[in-house]
Amino acid sequence: MKENKDAISHLLMRIEDIPAVKNILNTICLYTGMDLGLVTSHNGHQWIACAVRDSLGVGVTAGQQLELHYTLGDEAHDKHAPIIIPDIDHCENEDWKRKLHAKGFKSYIAFPIVDNDGLFFGTLCTIDYKAVSIDRERIAPLFELLAELISFHLGSIAKIKNTQALLGEELQYSERRDTLLSVLGHDLKNPLSAVITLSQYLADKLENAKHKQTAKLIYDSSYRMKGLIDNMLDFARSKLGTGIHLNKNLVELDKVILQALREIQTSAPHRKVQTNLGAKHPVTCDHERMAQVFSNLIGNSFRHGLAENTIVIKSSIESDRFIFQIENDGHQIAAPIFNNLFKPFVGRKNQKEGGLGLGLYISKQIITAHSGDIHVKCFDEKVVFTLWIPI
């Protein structure tokens, strides 16, 4: 019994999701002069009234099982053909007469509704106690069009609900994936920090030049891995809704810039860098987060700037803002990439090193969390990133 009620509820929901049904029933009643309009459906066992326009007062309601005298749907179902009866008294089919006369009905029209897969859904029909005068050539195309319209809506709604279900599954998968990335990134940080510390210690203590170079290589690779993991963690947190958390205190950001520069220059000691740092006052911000931003932006210039040209780094405090700017010579950024540069997973066509494409996205999120802004300009074969945060 419960399954039957659920099936009927499903049918009603499918029809109720079509806002045009009420107007369709009003239209067929208006054009035929008949006062009971129905959208019916056959669920394999019985006929159900899915939508009703009842000006006859016969008491048919949506969801009601229809008795035989309310429908000749079996005939429409078997033949997938319309039935048009202006006056049952002039009909030669005795079975149809018996069914309609049982409740005193005189006129009846039913057109099959067939879904996009060619399966019979039900009928669009009108019924009345009185006989009517019907222009078949005018009425038939109208009913056909309206039945096809209902069928089209049924198919569209089914596709939308299927798409919504798939999107829901994908969202759940995405949340599980982001949770996994967050846990994985967190668990990788501790052993990686040990590798970085140990390789740095070995690079300082070892005397053999080849061994020192090997330790330095381990340090450089590990430090790059740390940046990737940090970006992956922040991206996962942003997708999980936890966002960028800040631990603010007074920070001398020029020192943070120089530290980030030193760490990146260990892997490219011959790159030319010009610094003009003038942020003389401490700034209220998150030390670790701003270090992450500077590391991302400086590393970005090292990777994408022309190796033979100088990278220019500037900082200043103007009015109530700390301002950081980094400039490098490089190839023009293609418009589709430039317009989406601060979105996740956006790469550069001239990128020589692998990466997640998250550095600029995470930097944007951190600066936004500080109530600041970051942007990029390209001119005269130069790429200039500028950011500011309130002091």
XYZ file of C-alpha atoms in Angstrom:
391
model
C 0.000 0.000 0.000
C 2.830 2.394 0.920
C 4.578 1.701 -2.411
C 1.337 2.514 -4.237
C 0.984 5.821 -2.363
C 4.613 6.667 -3.071
C 4.105 5.954 -6.779
C 1.023 8.216 -6.877
C 2.895 10.964 -5.016
C 5.710 10.687 -7.560
C 3.239 11.070 -10.443
C 1.632 14.117 -8.830
C 5.011 15.734 -8.205
C 6.008 15.256 -11.827
C 2.866 17.027 -13.047
C 2.866 19.689 -10.313
C 6.386 20.637 -11.401
C 4.930 21.770 -14.748
C 3.576 25.298 -14.158
C 1.796 25.363 -17.530
C -0.559 22.456 -16.739
C -3.199 24.669 -15.126
C -3.273 26.904 -18.214
C -3.342 23.873 -20.497
C -6.465 22.512 -18.770
C -8.122 25.921 -18.868
C -7.319 26.169 -22.589
C -8.780 22.811 -23.609
C -11.948 23.464 -21.592
C -12.314 26.915 -23.136
C -11.859 25.704 -26.722
C -14.124 22.670 -26.383
C -16.798 24.179 -24.163
C -16.372 21.219 -21.793
C -16.070 21.684 -18.027
C -13.935 18.798 -16.722
C -10.304 18.784 -17.805
C -7.830 16.120 -16.693
C -4.261 15.011 -17.059
C -4.347 11.304 -16.289
C -1.624 8.720 -15.916
C -1.598 4.948 -16.102
C 0.828 3.411 -13.591
C 0.485 -0.128 -14.930
C -2.399 -1.064 -12.659
C -4.782 1.858 -12.494
C -5.589 5.283 -13.849
C -4.716 8.289 -11.677
C -5.909 11.888 -11.990
C -2.680 13.887 -11.905
C -4.140 17.339 -12.561
C -7.784 18.442 -12.517
C -9.827 21.406 -13.694
C -13.361 20.606 -12.457
C -16.160 23.059 -13.199
C -18.719 20.241 -13.266
C -18.471 19.599 -9.553
C -18.070 15.836 -9.953
C -15.519 15.759 -7.138
C -12.477 14.420 -8.979
C -9.244 15.475 -7.232
C -5.568 15.160 -8.030
C -4.235 11.820 -6.812
C -7.584 10.078 -7.061
C -7.903 6.702 -8.721
C -10.264 7.046 -11.668
C -13.186 4.726 -12.166
C -13.832 3.375 -15.630
C -16.620 5.832 -16.378
C -14.214 8.752 -16.001
C -11.860 7.612 -18.727
C -11.537 5.669 -21.911
C -7.809 5.735 -21.334
C -7.359 2.006 -21.893
C -8.435 2.501 -25.497
C -6.057 5.461 -25.912
C -3.327 3.417 -24.196
C -3.765 0.377 -26.415
C -3.843 2.303 -29.680
C -1.734 5.359 -28.735
C -4.439 7.213 -30.637
C -6.780 10.074 -29.748
C -10.480 9.613 -28.963
C -12.922 12.385 -29.893
C -16.589 11.940 -28.940
C -18.760 15.096 -29.321
C -21.927 13.146 -28.428
C -21.837 9.600 -27.063
C -25.420 8.977 -28.265
C -24.121 9.066 -31.834
C -21.191 6.750 -31.067
C -21.286 3.220 -32.468
C -19.017 1.750 -29.770
C -21.386 0.179 -27.227
C -18.641 -0.337 -24.641
C -17.787 3.346 -24.704
C -21.483 4.215 -24.373
C -21.789 1.977 -21.334
C -18.789 3.515 -19.604
C -19.797 7.142 -20.164
C -23.495 6.651 -19.591
C -22.746 5.168 -16.152
C -22.276 8.726 -14.866
C -24.301 10.554 -17.456
C -21.367 11.856 -19.525
C -22.170 12.869 -23.099
C -18.880 14.164 -24.539
C -15.296 12.984 -24.181
C -11.930 13.843 -25.733
C -8.622 12.139 -24.883
C -5.208 12.531 -26.500
C -2.299 10.283 -25.501
C 0.749 11.744 -23.738
C 3.849 9.833 -24.814
C 7.228 10.594 -23.198
C 10.534 11.142 -24.991
C 11.304 7.418 -24.856
C 8.053 6.548 -26.640
C 6.469 5.216 -23.450
C 2.802 5.917 -22.742
C 2.387 8.256 -19.773
C -1.342 8.981 -19.815
C -3.871 11.263 -21.463
C -4.911 14.862 -21.754
C -8.701 14.735 -21.720
C -11.961 16.662 -21.280
C -15.368 15.331 -20.211
C -18.834 16.895 -19.900
C -22.458 15.996 -19.190
C -23.558 17.806 -22.320
C -22.913 17.086 -25.962
C -20.664 19.603 -27.710
C -20.062 20.784 -31.232
C -16.404 20.183 -32.105
C -14.397 21.260 -35.139
C -12.060 18.256 -35.299
C -9.627 19.943 -37.693
C -9.193 22.805 -35.219
C -9.289 20.880 -31.942
C -7.033 17.934 -32.866
C -3.864 19.993 -33.585
C -4.412 21.966 -30.367
C -4.655 18.817 -28.209
C -1.676 17.260 -29.979
C 0.430 20.360 -29.327
C -0.569 20.598 -25.666
C 0.000 16.864 -25.090
C 3.469 17.218 -26.659
C 4.117 20.247 -24.440
C 3.336 18.205 -21.324
C 5.574 15.427 -22.621
C 8.389 17.894 -23.259
C 8.118 19.286 -19.727
C 8.079 15.799 -18.231
C 11.291 14.972 -20.073
C 12.931 18.262 -19.120
C 12.019 17.886 -15.455
C 13.329 14.325 -15.423
C 16.630 15.510 -16.930
C 16.896 18.379 -14.432
C 16.273 16.081 -11.473
C 18.749 13.560 -12.812
C 21.320 16.331 -13.222
C 20.600 17.570 -9.695
C 21.094 14.047 -8.349
C 24.414 13.747 -10.187
C 25.494 17.165 -8.899
C 24.589 16.100 -5.378
C 26.713 12.982 -5.727
C 29.579 15.013 -7.167
C 29.317 17.504 -4.289
C 29.540 14.678 -1.747
C 32.518 13.235 -3.624
C 34.145 16.670 -3.771
C 33.699 17.175 -0.027
C 35.202 13.754 0.712
C 38.102 14.502 -1.637
C 38.778 17.872 -0.009
C 38.635 16.271 3.441
C 41.131 13.637 2.283
C 43.430 16.325 0.849
C 43.252 18.284 4.089
C 44.089 15.246 6.235
C 46.807 14.057 3.841
C 48.417 17.489 3.639
C 48.384 17.863 7.419
C 49.951 14.422 7.944
C 52.675 15.130 5.369
C 53.811 18.392 6.946
C 55.522 16.926 10.028
C 57.807 14.408 8.266
C 58.546 16.932 5.539
C 59.542 19.561 8.123
C 61.987 17.021 9.554
C 63.495 16.458 6.084
C 63.868 20.218 5.537
C 65.518 20.765 8.920
C 67.877 17.793 8.538
C 68.892 18.691 4.973
C 69.598 22.269 6.047
C 71.705 20.988 8.944
C 73.654 18.656 6.655
C 74.236 21.384 4.068
C 75.797 23.543 6.787
C 77.904 20.784 8.405
C 79.123 18.689 5.477
C 82.512 19.629 4.010
C 82.523 17.507 0.886
C 81.256 19.747 -1.942
C 79.359 16.946 -3.661
C 77.659 15.949 -0.427
C 76.794 19.554 0.370
C 75.219 19.905 -3.095
C 73.176 16.755 -2.539
C 71.929 18.042 0.826
C 71.079 21.374 -0.792
C 69.141 19.586 -3.529
C 67.154 17.713 -0.871
C 66.459 20.991 0.918
C 65.332 22.782 -2.278
C 63.010 19.940 -3.327
C 61.578 19.570 0.184
C 60.971 23.297 0.485
C 59.119 23.284 -2.823
C 57.049 20.337 -1.607
C 56.223 22.295 1.549
C 54.858 25.155 -0.562
C 52.723 22.763 -2.599
C 51.346 21.106 0.547
C 50.576 24.469 2.173
C 48.668 25.573 -0.911
C 46.831 22.243 -1.129
C 45.834 22.478 2.543
C 44.540 26.024 2.178
C 42.606 25.141 -0.958
C 40.985 22.142 0.744
C 40.065 24.285 3.759
C 38.550 26.974 1.547
C 36.403 24.376 -0.268
C 35.333 22.807 3.042
C 34.118 26.205 4.203
C 36.579 26.706 7.056
C 38.323 29.506 5.153
C 41.626 31.218 5.882
C 42.240 31.635 9.605
C 44.494 34.493 10.763
C 46.638 34.793 13.866
C 47.475 38.492 13.869
C 50.253 40.302 15.683
C 52.674 43.160 14.992
C 55.097 42.084 12.241
C 58.012 43.795 10.473
C 57.073 42.690 6.985
C 60.342 43.771 5.347
C 62.085 41.065 7.369
C 59.482 38.538 6.272
C 60.058 39.525 2.623
C 63.825 39.108 2.937
C 63.445 35.719 4.614
C 61.137 34.476 1.848
C 63.600 35.802 -0.756
C 66.582 34.060 0.900
C 64.758 30.730 0.992
C 63.848 30.922 -2.687
C 67.273 32.213 -3.776
C 68.963 29.111 -2.340
C 67.731 27.235 -5.407
C 68.650 30.062 -7.826
C 71.577 31.992 -6.305
C 72.536 33.643 -9.600
C 69.169 35.327 -10.233
C 69.439 39.100 -10.052
C 67.085 40.733 -7.549
C 66.814 44.435 -6.711
C 65.101 45.282 -3.428
C 63.757 48.649 -2.351
C 62.098 47.944 0.999
C 60.675 50.887 2.883
C 58.062 49.479 5.254
C 59.690 50.827 8.406
C 56.800 50.292 10.783
C 55.322 47.001 12.075
C 52.035 45.896 10.539
C 49.203 44.038 12.268
C 48.891 40.815 10.276
C 49.444 37.059 10.299
C 53.216 36.488 10.038
C 53.007 32.950 8.598
C 50.278 33.803 6.104
C 52.072 36.878 4.765
C 55.272 34.837 4.477
C 53.256 32.373 2.396
C 52.045 35.191 0.129
C 55.542 36.636 -0.355
C 56.941 33.169 -1.038
C 54.233 32.501 -3.638
C 54.725 35.814 -5.426
C 58.537 35.759 -5.344
C 58.587 32.113 -6.429
C 56.157 32.981 -9.221
C 58.516 35.696 -10.516
C 61.519 33.356 -10.318
C 59.672 30.699 -12.338
C 58.083 32.898 -14.978
C 60.438 35.877 -15.290
C 63.222 35.895 -17.849
C 66.291 34.415 -16.147
C 68.712 37.043 -17.449
C 66.670 40.031 -16.240
C 66.348 41.592 -12.797
C 63.406 41.038 -10.470
C 62.412 44.218 -8.613
C 60.826 44.004 -5.152
C 59.428 47.056 -3.380
C 57.591 47.722 -0.146
C 56.275 50.856 1.512
C 53.750 52.195 3.960
C 51.511 54.854 2.499
C 48.824 56.442 4.641
C 47.132 53.521 6.399
C 48.320 50.774 4.026
C 51.262 48.416 3.660
C 52.069 48.023 -0.049
C 54.155 45.293 -1.668
C 55.103 45.170 -5.331
C 57.135 42.703 -7.375
C 58.069 43.199 -11.011
C 59.702 40.890 -13.522
C 60.311 40.855 -17.245
C 58.495 38.095 -19.022
C 56.259 37.007 -21.851
C 52.823 38.536 -22.209
C 50.154 36.534 -20.353
C 47.383 35.321 -22.668
C 44.058 37.103 -22.058
C 42.039 34.000 -21.025
C 44.670 33.164 -18.388
C 45.228 36.789 -17.313
C 41.502 37.300 -16.644
C 41.405 34.218 -14.405
C 44.865 34.410 -12.879
C 43.664 34.369 -9.267
C 41.351 31.409 -9.754
C 42.454 27.878 -8.755
C 44.273 25.613 -11.217
C 44.989 28.371 -13.737
C 48.390 27.773 -15.343
C 50.683 29.642 -17.686
C 51.385 28.314 -21.159
C 55.054 29.126 -20.771
C 55.298 27.412 -17.384
C 58.461 25.351 -17.229
C 57.975 23.782 -13.810
C 55.066 21.718 -12.571
C 52.689 23.008 -9.922
C 49.151 22.875 -8.666
C 48.175 26.298 -9.982
C 47.030 27.314 -6.487
C 49.690 29.800 -5.381
C 48.027 32.965 -6.663
C 44.576 31.740 -5.636
C 45.726 31.122 -2.048
C 47.579 34.463 -1.981
C 44.368 36.219 -3.018
C 42.418 34.447 -0.270
C 45.001 35.422 2.376
C 45.091 39.075 1.319
C 41.284 39.202 1.192
C 41.165 37.729 4.717
C 43.392 40.665 5.762
C 40.797 43.065 4.219
C 43.273 43.976 1.487
C 43.554 43.448 -2.261
C 45.959 42.092 -4.855
C 46.113 42.649 -8.599
C 48.410 42.234 -11.590
C 49.305 44.443 -14.537
C 51.151 43.628 -17.769
C 52.846 46.316 -19.852
C 56.031 46.666 -21.941
C 56.883 42.974 -21.479
C 56.717 43.422 -17.704
C 54.491 41.665 -15.169
C 53.795 43.573 -11.942
C 51.960 42.170 -8.923
C 50.804 44.683 -6.316
C 49.122 43.994 -2.985
C 48.071 46.073 -0.017
C 46.702 45.396 3.433
C 45.633 47.869 6.126
C 48.243 48.452 8.796
